[in-house]
Coordinates of C-alpha atoms in Angstrom, one line a residue:
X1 CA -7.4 1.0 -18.6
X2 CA -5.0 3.6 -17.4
X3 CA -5.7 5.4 -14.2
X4 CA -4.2 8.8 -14.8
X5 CA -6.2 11.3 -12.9
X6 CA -8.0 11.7 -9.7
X7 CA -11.2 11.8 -11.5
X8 CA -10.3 8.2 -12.8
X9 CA -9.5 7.5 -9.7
X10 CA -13.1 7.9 -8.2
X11 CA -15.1 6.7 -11.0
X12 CA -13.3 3.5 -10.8
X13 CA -16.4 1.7 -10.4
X14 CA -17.8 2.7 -13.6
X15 CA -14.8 2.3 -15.6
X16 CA -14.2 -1.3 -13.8
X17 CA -18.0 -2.1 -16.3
X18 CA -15.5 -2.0 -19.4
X19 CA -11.9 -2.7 -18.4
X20 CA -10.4 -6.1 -17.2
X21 CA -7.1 -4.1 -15.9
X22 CA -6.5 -0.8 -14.3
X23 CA -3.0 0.6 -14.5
X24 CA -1.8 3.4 -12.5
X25 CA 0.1 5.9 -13.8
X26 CA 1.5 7.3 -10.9
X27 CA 4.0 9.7 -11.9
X28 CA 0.9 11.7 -13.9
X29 CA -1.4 10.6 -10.9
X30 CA 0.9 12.7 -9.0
X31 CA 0.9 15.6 -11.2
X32 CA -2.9 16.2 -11.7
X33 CA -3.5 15.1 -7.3
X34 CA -0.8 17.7 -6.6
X35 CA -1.2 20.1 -9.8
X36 CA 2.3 20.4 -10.5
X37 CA 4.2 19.4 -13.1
X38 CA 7.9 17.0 -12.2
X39 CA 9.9 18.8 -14.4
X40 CA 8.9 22.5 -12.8
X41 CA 9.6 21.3 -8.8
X42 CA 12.2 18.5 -9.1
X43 CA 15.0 21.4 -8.4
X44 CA 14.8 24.2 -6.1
X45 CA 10.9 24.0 -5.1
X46 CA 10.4 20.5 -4.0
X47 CA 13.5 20.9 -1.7
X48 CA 12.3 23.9 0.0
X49 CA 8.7 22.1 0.3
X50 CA 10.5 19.0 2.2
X51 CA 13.0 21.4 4.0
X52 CA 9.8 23.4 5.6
X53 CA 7.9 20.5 6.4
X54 CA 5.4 20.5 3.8
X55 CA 6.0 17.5 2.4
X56 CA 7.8 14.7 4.4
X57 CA 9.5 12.9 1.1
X58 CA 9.5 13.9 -3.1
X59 CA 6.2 12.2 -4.4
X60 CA 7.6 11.7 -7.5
X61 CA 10.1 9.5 -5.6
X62 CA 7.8 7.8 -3.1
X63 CA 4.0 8.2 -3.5
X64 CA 1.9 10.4 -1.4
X65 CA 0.4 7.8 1.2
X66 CA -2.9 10.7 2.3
X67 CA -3.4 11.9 -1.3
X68 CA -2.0 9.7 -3.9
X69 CA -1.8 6.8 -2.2
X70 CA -5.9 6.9 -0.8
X71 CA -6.6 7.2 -4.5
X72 CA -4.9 4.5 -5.5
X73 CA -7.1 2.9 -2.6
X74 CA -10.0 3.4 -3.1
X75 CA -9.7 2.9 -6.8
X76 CA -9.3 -0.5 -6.4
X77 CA -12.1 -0.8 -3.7
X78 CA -14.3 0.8 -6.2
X79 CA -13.0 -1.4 -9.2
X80 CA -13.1 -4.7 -7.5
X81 CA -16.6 -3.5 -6.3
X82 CA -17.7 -4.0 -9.4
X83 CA -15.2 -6.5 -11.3
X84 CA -14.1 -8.6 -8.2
X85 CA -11.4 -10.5 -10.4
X86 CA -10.0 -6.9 -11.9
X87 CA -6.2 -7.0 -12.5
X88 CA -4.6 -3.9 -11.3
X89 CA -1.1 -2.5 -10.8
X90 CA 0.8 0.6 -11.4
X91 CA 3.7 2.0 -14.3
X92 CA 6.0 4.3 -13.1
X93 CA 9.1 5.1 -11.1
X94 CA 6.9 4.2 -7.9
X95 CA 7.2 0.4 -8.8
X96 CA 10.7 0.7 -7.7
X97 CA 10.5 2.6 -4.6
X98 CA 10.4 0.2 -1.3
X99 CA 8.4 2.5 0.4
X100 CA 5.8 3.0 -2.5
X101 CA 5.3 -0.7 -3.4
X102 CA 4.4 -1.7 0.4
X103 CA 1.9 0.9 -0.4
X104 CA 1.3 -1.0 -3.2
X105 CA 0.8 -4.4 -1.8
X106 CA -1.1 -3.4 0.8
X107 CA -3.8 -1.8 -1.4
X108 CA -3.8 -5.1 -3.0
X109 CA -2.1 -4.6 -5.8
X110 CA -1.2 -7.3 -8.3
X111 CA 1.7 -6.4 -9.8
X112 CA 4.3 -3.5 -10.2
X113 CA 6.4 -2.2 -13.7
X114 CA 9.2 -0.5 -13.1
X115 CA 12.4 0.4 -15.3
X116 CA 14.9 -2.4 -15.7
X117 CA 17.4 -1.3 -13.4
X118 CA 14.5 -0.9 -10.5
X119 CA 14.0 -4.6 -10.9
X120 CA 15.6 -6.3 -8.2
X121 CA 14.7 -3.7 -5.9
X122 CA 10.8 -3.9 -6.4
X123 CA 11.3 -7.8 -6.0
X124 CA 12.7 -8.0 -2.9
X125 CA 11.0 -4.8 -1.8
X126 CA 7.4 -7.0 -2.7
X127 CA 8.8 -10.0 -0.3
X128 CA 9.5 -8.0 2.3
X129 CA 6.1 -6.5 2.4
X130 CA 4.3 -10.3 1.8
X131 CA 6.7 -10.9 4.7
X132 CA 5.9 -8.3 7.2
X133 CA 2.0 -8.6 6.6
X134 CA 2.3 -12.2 6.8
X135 CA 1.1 -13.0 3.4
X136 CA 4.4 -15.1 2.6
X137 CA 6.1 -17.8 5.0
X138 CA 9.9 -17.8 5.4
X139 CA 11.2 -21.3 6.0
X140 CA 13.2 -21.7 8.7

């Protein structure tokens, strides 16, 4: 089941009774939490929103940690709630952003899908975050 919307996002329980996997789809995640569209800030707008302080980064680049990021929380509190063994990870861009997938892993995420190129990236950027949180040995 696709987790496109913020409504989605916080019935999660409910739609956990019917779906054995939740995918995110961040980049429209991010359009419907902020209600703006990519294509009518990526120039001008979203510059002058990170320039005055009103966003620290592009969320379409790395995900909104206090908006998109707590729904991407608590939807898999709420979906695990109710379907404890419910696969879930996320589509988008945002599976090959560093920043975003430690997001990612720390909300428990299973896996990330990213664009071919992104691969390598989002592999070593999952490590890194098993690593730091302590949830993958390095042998010495």
């Amino acid at each position: 089941t696709m987790i496109e919307t913020p409504r989605a996002a916080l019935r999660a329980d409910e739609l956990a009774e019917s779906a054995e996997f939740f995918s995110f789809g961040t980049n429209d995640l991010t359009q419907m939490t902020f209600g703006f569209s990519r294509d009518d800030v990526e120039g001008k707008l979203m510059a002058t929103y990170i320039d005055q302080g009103l966003l620290p980064a592009n969320p379409f680049k790395t995900i909104d940690p206090t908006g998109v990021g707590e729904l991407v929380r608590i939807a898999v509190e709420r979906g695990r709630k109710t379907r404890p063994n419910l696969k879930v990870g996320i589509c988008g861009e945002h599976g090959g952003d560093p920043a975003s997938i430690d997001l990612f892993v720390k909300a428990g995420l299973d896996y990330v899908s990213c664009s071919s190129f992104r691969v390598p990236i989002a592999r070593l950027a999952v490590a890194q975050s098993l690593i730091r949180d302590g949830e993958l040995a390095v042998a010495d």
